[in-house]
Coordinates of C-alpha atoms and ligand atoms in Angstrom, one line a residue:
X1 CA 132.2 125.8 62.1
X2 CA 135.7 124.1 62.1
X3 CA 138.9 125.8 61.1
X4 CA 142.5 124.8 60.3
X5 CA 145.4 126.2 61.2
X6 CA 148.6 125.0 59.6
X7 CA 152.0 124.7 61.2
X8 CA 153.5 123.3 64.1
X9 CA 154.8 126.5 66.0
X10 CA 154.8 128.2 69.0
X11 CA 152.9 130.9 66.8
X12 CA 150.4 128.4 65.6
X13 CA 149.8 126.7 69.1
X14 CA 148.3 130.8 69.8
X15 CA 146.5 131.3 66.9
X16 CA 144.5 128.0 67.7
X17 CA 144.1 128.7 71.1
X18 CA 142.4 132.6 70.3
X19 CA 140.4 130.7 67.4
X20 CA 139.2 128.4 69.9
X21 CA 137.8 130.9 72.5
X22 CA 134.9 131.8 69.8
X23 CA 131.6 130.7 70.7
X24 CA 131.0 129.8 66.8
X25 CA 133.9 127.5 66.5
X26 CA 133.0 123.2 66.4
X27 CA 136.8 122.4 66.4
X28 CA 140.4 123.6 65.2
X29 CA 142.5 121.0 63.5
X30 CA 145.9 122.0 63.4
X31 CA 148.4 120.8 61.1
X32 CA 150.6 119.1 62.5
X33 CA 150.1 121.1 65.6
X34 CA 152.4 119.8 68.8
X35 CA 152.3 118.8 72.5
X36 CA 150.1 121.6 73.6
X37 CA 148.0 121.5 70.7
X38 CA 147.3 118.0 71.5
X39 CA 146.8 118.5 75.4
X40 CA 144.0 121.2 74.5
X41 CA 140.8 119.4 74.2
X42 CA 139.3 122.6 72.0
X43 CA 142.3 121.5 69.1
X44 CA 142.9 118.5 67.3
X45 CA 146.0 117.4 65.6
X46 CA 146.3 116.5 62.0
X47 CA 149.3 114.9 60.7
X48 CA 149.3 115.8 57.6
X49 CA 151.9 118.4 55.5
X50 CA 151.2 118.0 52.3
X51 CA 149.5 121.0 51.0
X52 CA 147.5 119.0 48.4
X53 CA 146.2 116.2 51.5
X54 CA 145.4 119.2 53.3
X55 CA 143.5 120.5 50.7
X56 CA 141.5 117.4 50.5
X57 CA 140.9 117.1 54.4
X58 CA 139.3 120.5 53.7
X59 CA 137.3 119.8 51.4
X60 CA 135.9 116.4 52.5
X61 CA 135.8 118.2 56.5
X62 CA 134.0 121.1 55.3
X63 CA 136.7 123.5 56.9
X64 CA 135.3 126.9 56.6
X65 CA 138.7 128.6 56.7
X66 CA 142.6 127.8 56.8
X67 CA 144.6 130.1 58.2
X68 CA 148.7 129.5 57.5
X69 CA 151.3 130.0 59.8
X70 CA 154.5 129.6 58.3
X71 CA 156.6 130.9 55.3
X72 CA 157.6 127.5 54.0
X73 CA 153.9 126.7 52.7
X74 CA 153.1 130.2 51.8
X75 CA 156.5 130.3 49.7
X76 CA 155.4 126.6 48.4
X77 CA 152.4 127.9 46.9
X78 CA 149.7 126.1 49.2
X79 CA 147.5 129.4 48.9
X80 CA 147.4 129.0 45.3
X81 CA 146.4 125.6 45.6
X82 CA 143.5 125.9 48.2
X83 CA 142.2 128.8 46.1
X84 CA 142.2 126.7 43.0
X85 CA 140.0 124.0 44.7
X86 CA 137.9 126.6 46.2
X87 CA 138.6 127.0 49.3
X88 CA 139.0 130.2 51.7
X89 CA 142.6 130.4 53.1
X90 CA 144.2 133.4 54.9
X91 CA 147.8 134.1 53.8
X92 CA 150.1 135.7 50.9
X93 CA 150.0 133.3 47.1
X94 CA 153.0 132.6 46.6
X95 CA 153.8 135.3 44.4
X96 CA 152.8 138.0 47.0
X97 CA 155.2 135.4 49.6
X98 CA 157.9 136.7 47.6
X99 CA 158.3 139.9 49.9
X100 CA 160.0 137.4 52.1
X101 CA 161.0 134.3 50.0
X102 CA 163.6 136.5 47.6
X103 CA 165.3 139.6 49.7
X104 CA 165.9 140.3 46.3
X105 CA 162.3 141.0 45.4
X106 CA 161.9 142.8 48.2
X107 CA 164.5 145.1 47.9
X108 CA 164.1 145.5 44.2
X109 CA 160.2 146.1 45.2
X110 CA 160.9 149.0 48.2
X111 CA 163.0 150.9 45.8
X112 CA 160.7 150.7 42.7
X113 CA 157.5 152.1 45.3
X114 CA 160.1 154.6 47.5
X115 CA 159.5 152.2 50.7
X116 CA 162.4 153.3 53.0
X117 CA 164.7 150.4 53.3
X118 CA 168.9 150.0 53.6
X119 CA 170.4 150.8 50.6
X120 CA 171.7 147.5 48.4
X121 CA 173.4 145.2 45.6
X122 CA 172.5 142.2 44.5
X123 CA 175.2 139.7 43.3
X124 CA 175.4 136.0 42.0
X125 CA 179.0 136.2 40.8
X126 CA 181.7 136.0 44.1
X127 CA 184.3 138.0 42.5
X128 CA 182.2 141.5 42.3
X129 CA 180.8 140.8 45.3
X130 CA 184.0 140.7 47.3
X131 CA 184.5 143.4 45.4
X132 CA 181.9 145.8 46.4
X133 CA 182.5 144.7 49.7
X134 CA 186.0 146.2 49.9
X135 CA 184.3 149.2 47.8
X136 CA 182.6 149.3 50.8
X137 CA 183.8 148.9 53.8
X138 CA 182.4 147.3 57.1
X139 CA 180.2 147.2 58.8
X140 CA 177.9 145.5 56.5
X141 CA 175.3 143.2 55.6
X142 CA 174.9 139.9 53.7
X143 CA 171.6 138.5 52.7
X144 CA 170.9 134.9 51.3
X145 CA 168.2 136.6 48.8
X146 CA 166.1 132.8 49.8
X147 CA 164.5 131.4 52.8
X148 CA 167.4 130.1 54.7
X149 CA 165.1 129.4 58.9
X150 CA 166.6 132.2 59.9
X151 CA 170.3 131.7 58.4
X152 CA 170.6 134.3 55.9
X153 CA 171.9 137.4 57.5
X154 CA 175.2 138.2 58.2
X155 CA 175.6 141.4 59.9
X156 CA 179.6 141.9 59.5
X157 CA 181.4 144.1 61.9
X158 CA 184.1 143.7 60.0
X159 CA 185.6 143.3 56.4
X160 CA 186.6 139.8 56.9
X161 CA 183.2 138.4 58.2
X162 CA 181.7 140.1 54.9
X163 CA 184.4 137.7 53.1
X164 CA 183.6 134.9 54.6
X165 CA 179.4 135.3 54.5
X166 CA 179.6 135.6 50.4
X167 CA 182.6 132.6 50.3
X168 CA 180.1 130.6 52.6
X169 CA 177.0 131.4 50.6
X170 CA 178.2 131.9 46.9
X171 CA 181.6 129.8 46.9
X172 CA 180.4 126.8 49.2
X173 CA 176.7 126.8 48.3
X174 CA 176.3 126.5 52.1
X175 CA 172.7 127.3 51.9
X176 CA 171.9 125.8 48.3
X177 CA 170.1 127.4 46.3
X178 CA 168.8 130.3 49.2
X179 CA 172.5 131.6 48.7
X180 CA 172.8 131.4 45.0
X181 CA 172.4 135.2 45.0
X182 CA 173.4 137.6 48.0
X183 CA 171.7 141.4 48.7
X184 CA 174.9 143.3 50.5
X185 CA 173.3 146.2 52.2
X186 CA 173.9 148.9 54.0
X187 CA 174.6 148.5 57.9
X188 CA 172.1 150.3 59.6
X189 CA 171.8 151.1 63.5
X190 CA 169.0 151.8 65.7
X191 CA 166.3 149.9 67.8
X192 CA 164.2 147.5 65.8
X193 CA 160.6 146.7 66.2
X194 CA 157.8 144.1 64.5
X195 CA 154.9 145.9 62.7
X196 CA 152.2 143.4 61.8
X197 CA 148.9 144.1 60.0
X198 CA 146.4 142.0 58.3
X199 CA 145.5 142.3 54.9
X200 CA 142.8 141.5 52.5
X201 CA 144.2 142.3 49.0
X202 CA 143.0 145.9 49.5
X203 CA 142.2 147.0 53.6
X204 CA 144.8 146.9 56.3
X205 CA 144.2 145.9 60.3
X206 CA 147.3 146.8 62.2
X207 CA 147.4 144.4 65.0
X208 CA 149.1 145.3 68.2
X209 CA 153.0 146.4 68.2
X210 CA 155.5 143.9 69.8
X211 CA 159.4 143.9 69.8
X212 CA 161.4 140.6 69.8
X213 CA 165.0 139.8 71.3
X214 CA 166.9 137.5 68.4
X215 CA 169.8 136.8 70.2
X216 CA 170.3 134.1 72.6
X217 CA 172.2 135.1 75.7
X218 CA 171.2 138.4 78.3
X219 CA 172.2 141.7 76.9
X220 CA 171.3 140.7 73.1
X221 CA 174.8 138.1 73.4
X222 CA 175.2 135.0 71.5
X223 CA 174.1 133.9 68.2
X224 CA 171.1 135.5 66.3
X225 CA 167.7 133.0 67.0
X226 CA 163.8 132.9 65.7
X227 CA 163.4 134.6 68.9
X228 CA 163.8 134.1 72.3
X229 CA 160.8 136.5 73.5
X230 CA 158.9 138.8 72.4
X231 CA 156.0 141.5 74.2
X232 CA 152.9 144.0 73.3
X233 CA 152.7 146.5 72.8
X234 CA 156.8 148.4 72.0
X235 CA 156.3 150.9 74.4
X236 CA 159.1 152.9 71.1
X237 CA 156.3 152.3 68.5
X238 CA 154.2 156.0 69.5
X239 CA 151.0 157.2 67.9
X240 CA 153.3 159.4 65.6
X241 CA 155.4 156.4 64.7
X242 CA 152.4 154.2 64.4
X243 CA 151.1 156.6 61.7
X244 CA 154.2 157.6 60.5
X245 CA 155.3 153.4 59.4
X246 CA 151.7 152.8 58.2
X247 CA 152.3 156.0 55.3
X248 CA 155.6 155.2 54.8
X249 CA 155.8 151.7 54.6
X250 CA 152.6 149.8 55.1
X251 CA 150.0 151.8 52.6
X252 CA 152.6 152.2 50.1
X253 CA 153.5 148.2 50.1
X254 CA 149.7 146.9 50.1
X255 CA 149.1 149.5 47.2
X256 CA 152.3 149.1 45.2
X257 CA 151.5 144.6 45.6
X258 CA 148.4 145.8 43.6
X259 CA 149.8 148.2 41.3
X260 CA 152.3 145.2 40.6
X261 CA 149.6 143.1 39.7
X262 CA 150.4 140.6 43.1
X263 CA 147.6 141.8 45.4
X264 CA 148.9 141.1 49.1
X265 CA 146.3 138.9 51.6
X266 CA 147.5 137.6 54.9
X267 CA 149.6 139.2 57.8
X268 CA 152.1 141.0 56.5
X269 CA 155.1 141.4 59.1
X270 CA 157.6 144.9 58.5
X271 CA 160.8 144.2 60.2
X272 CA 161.7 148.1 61.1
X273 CA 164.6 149.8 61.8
X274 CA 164.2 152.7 64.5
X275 CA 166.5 155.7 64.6
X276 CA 167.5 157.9 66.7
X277 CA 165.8 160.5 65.2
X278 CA 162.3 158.8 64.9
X279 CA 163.2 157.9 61.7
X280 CA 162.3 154.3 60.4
X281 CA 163.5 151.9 57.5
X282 CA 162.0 148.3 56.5
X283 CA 164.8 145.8 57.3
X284 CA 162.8 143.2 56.0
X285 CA 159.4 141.9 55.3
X286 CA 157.7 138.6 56.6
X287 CA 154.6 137.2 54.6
X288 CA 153.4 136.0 58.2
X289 CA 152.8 136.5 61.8
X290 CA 156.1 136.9 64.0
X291 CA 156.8 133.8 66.1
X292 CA 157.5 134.7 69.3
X293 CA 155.5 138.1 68.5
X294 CA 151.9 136.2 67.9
X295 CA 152.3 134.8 71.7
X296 CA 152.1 138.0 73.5
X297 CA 149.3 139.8 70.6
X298 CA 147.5 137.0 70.6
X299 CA 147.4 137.1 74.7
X300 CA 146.2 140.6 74.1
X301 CA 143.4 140.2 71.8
X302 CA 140.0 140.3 73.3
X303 CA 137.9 140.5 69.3
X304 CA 136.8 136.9 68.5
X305 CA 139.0 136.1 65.7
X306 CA 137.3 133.6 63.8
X307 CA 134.8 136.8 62.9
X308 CA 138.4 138.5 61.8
X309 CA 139.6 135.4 59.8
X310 CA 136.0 135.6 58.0
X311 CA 136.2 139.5 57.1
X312 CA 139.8 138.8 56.6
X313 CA 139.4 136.1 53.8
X314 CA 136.1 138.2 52.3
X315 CA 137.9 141.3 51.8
X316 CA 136.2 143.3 54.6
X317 CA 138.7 144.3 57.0
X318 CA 137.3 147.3 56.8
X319 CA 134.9 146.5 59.1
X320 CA 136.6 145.3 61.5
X321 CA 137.9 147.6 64.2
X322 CA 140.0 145.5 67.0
X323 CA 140.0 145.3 70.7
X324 CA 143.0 144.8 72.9
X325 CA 143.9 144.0 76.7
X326 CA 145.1 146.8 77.5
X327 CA 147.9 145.5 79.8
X328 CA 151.5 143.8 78.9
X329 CA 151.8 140.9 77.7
X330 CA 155.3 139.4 77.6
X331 CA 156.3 135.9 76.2
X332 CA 159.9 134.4 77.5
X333 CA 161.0 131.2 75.1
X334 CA 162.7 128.2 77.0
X335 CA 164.5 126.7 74.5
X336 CA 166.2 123.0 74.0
X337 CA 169.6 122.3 75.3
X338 CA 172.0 123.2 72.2
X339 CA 170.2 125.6 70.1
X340 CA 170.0 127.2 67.8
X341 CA 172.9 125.1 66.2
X342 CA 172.2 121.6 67.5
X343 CA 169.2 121.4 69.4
X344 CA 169.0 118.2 71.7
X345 CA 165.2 116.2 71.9
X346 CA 164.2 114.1 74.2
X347 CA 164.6 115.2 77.3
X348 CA 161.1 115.2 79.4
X349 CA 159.4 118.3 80.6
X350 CA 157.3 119.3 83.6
X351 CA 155.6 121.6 85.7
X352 CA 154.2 123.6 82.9
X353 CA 151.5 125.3 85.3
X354 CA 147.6 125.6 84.3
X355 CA 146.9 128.9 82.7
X356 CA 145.5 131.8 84.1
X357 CA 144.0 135.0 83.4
X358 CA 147.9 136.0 83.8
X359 CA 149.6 133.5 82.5
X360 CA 149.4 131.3 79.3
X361 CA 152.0 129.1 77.9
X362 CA 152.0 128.2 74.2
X363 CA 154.3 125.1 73.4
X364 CA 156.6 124.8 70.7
X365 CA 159.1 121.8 70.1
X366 CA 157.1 119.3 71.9
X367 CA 155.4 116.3 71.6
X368 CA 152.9 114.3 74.1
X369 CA 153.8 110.7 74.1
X370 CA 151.7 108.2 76.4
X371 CA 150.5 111.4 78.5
X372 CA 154.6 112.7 79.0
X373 CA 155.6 116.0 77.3
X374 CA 158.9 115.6 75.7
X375 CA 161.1 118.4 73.8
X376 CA 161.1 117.9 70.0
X377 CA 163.0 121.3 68.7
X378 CA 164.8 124.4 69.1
X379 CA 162.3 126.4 70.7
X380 CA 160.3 124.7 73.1
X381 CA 158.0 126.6 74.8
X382 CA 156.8 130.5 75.3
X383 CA 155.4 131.3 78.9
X384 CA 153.4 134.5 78.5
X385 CA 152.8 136.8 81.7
X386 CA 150.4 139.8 81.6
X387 CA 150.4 142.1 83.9
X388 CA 149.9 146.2 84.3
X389 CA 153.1 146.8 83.5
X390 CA 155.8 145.5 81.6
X391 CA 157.7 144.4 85.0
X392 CA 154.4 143.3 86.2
X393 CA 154.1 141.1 82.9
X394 CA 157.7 139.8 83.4
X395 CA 157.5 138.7 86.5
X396 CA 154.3 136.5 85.8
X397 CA 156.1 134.8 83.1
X398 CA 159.3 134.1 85.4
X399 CA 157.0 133.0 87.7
X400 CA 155.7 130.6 85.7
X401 CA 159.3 129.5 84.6
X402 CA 160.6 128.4 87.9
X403 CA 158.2 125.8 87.9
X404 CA 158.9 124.4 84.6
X405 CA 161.8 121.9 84.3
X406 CA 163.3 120.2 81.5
X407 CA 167.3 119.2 81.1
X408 CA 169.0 121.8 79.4
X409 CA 166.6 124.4 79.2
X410 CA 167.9 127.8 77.6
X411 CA 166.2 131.5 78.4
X412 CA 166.9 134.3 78.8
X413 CA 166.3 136.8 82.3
X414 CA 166.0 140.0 80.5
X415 CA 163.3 139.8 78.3
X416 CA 161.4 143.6 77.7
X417 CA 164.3 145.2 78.7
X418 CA 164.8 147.3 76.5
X419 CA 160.6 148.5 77.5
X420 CA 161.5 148.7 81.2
X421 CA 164.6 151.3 80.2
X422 CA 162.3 153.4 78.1
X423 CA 159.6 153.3 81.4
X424 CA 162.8 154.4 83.6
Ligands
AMP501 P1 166.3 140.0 58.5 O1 166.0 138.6 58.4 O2 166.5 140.7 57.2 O3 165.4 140.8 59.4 O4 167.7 140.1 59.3 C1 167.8 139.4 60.6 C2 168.4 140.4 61.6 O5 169.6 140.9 61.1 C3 167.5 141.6 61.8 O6 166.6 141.4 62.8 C4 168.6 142.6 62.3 O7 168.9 142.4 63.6 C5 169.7 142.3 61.5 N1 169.8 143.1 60.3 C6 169.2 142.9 59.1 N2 169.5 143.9 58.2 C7 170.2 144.8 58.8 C8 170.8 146.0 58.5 N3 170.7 146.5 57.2 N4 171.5 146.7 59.4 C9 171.7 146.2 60.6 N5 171.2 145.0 61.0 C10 170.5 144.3 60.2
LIG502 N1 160.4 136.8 65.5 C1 160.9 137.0 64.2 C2 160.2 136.3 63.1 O1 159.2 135.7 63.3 O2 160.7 136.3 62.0

C-alpha cells in the first residue's frame, strides 16, 4: 500500500515517519516533504504542490490514502478536489476548513451552537472599530478573521496596541485580504492547552493532550511563534477536564458541522483556554494537527496508523480504540537564526544524532543537498526526548541538542515547564 502525505513540516516529517512503521505500508511520498524526509529511506519526496498534480500522481500511483498536513490546502479546497476524482483523503473540505480559515466563522459558529469561546465583534469598517475598542477598554484582542501563518492575533495590553493592530490590518491592508475584517474579543487569562481529535464526519478519536510554548525566548518572552516546543501528554488536561472539553466543545462542534450541513473530517485542533477555576473556553480552532504538538503525540503513538487513516477516511473511528507510550514525550524546536521575522537559510547543519528508542528528531526547514543538511526556514528542526518523566523527557531532548550545530540556532531551555511546576 502507498500513502501520501502532504506538506513540508516538522508535523508532516512525523506523520510520515508513524505511517512508515506499518508493516502494510510499500512507500510514503511526501509532498514536498524536506531534508529528513529525504534522508529516511522508508519516505520519498514529491515535488509537487499543486493540488490538481497531486491528484493526478494519485491516481496514476494508486495512492490508497492522502492524508493533509497543512491549513493552506485544506483552506484551498484540495479535499474537495481529491474527493471529486475519487480519491480517499483525510482532512476538513474546505467549507468545514472554515473553523480556522475565517475567525469570523468560527466565532459566529461557537455562539450559534453555545461552544464556550471569548466574547466578540466583528468589524470591516476602522472607524467603529476603534470605536469599540475605546468602548472597551484594554486589554484586548485583535483577530485577522483570515489565515495570516500565524500573524493575526494581537493580544493588546494596552489601548494603543489595539489602535495600532486594526490601523495595521484594516487601514494599511497589512495582511491583504486576511485583515479585511477583524474579530475584537475579549482578553481572556488562564493556561492554554491543544486538544486534538480525529474525525470522520460523525465519530471522534481524541488523540493524546499536548501543550505548546508560542513565544520565542525562556519564560514565554519574545514574539509569539508556530511553536517553539511542544509535549504529551498536559499533565493540566485531567480525566474531568478531558470529559469536561469533549461535552463542551468537541461533541457539540462535530454535531453542530452536521447540523450546519458542513460535516467535519480530519483532525480537528481546539485551542483552549484553562482557568483557574477548571473552567475552559475555545480560543480558536485548527482544521489540522498542531505543529510542534504532532512531534511529541506522534512519538507516543504505539497503534499502527495507517489502520487509523483507513477507519478514519471510511467513517469507522468508532472502532478504533488507540494506544499510547505511556511516558513523556517532549519536542524542543531549534529554529534559524532571525525568526520568526526574517529567518536566515543557508547555514549547514550537523550532528543531528541517530534516533533511539528515546530520542527522535523530526526536521523542519531543511533541505539535503549533495548529502549536506542545510537550513531552509524558520523552524528547523524538533528533537523529541521521551523519558518517565517530563524532566526525564527533557533532558533526552537537550541531550540530543548539544550535539547538534548549525550557525544561529534559536531554542529555548525551558521547554515543559510549565509540566515540571505542576509535578512540584
Ligand atoms: P489564536 O490563533 O486565536 O490561537 O491566537 C494565537 C494566540 O493568541 C493564542 O495561542 C493565545 O496565546 C493568544 N490569544 C488568542 N485569543 C486570546 C484571548 N481571547 N485572550 C488571550 N489570549 C488570546
Ligand atoms: N502549535 C500551534 C499550531 O499548530 O497552530
Amino acid at each position: 500500500m502507498k500513502i501520501l502525505v502532504v506538506g513540508s513540516g516538522g508535523r508532516e516529517h512525523a506523520l510520515a515517519w508513524k505511517l512508515a512503521q506499518s508493516e502494510r505500508l510499500q512507500l510514503v511520498y511526501v509532498a514536498p516533504g524536506n531534508g529528513g524526509t529525504a534522508q529516511d529511506g522508508r519516505l520519498v519526496n514529491l515535488p509537487i504542490t499543486d493540488p490538481a498534480a497531486l491528484a493526478q500522481f494519485a491516481i496514476d500511483e494508486h495512492i490508497a490514502l492522502t492524508v493533509v498536513g497543512p491549513e493552506v490546502p485544506l483552506a484551498a479546497g484540495i479535499v474537495n478536489l481529491f474527493r471529486a476524482r475519487g480519491l480517499k483523503i483525510f482532512g476538513p473540505t474546505k467549507e468545514a476548513a472554515q473553523l480556522e480559515s475565517s475567525k469570523d466563522f468560527a466565532k459566529t459558529f461557537m455562539q450559534r451552537h453555545g461552544i464556550p469561546t471569548a466574547r466578540s465583534q466583528t468589524f470591516s469598517d476602522s472607524t467603529e472599530a476603534h470605536a469599540f475598542i475605546e468602548a472597551q477598554g484594554a486589554p484586548i484582542v485583535i483577530k485577522a478573521d483570515g489565515l495570516a501563518a500565524g500573524k493575526g492575533v494581537v493580544v493588546a495590553m494596552d489601548i494603543a496596541e489595539a489602535h495600532a493592530a486594526i490601523d495595521m490590518m484594516l487601514s494599511d491592508n497589512k495582511l491583504g485580504d486576511a485583515g479585511a475584517r477583524v474579530v475584537i474579543e475579549e482578553f481572556l487569562s488562564g493556561e492554554e492547552a491543544s486538544f486534538i481529535v480525529m474525525v470522520d464526519g460523525k465519530h471522534i478519536l481524541a488523540l493524546a493532550t499536548s501543550q505548546d510554548h508560542k513565544r520565542l525566548q525562556d519564560n514565554d518572552a519574545g514574539p509569539n511563534t508556530g511553536g517553539m516546543g511542544a509535549y504529551s501528554p498536559a499533565p493540566i488536561v485531567t480525566p474531568e477536564l478531558h470529559a469536561r472539553v469533549m461535552r463542551e466543545i468537541i461533541v457539540p462542534t462535530v454535531q453542530g458541522m452536521a447540523k450546519d450541513g458542513i460535516p467535519f473530517t480530519g483532525f480537528l485542533y481546539a485551542g483552549l483556554m484553562i482557568d483557574d477555576h477548571g473552567g475552559v473556553k475555545t480560543l480558536e480552532f485548527n482544521c489540522r494537527m498542531g505543529d510542534p504538538e504532532t512531534q511529541p503525540i506522534m512519538a507516543r503513538l504505539k497503534t499502527d496508523l495507517v489502520g487509523v487513516m483507513e477507519h478514519a477516511v471510511n467513517g469507522t473511528l468508532d472502532a478504533v480504540e488507540l494506544e499510547w507510550d505511556r511516558r513523556t514525550a517532549l519536542g524542543v524546536v531549534m529554529a534559524a537564526a532571525g525568526y520568526p521575522d526574517a529567518p536566515r537559510k543557508g547555514d549547514l547543519i550537523s550532528g543531528i544524532p541517530a534516533e533511539t528508542p528515546d530520542c527522535v528528531t523530526f526536521h523542519a526547514g531543511t533541505a539535503l543537498e549533495n548529502g549536506q543538511l542545510t537550513v531552509t526556514g524558520g523552524r528547523v528542526l524538533c528533537v523529541v526526548g521521551l523519558g518517565d518523566s517530563v524532566k526525564m523527557a527533557q533532558r533526552q531532548a537537550y541531550l540530543a541538542i548539544e550535539q547538534i550545530h548549525f550557525d544561529g540556532a534559536q531554542f529555548r531551555r525551558d521547554i515543559g515547564w510549565r509540566a515540571l511546576k505542576r509535578h512540584g
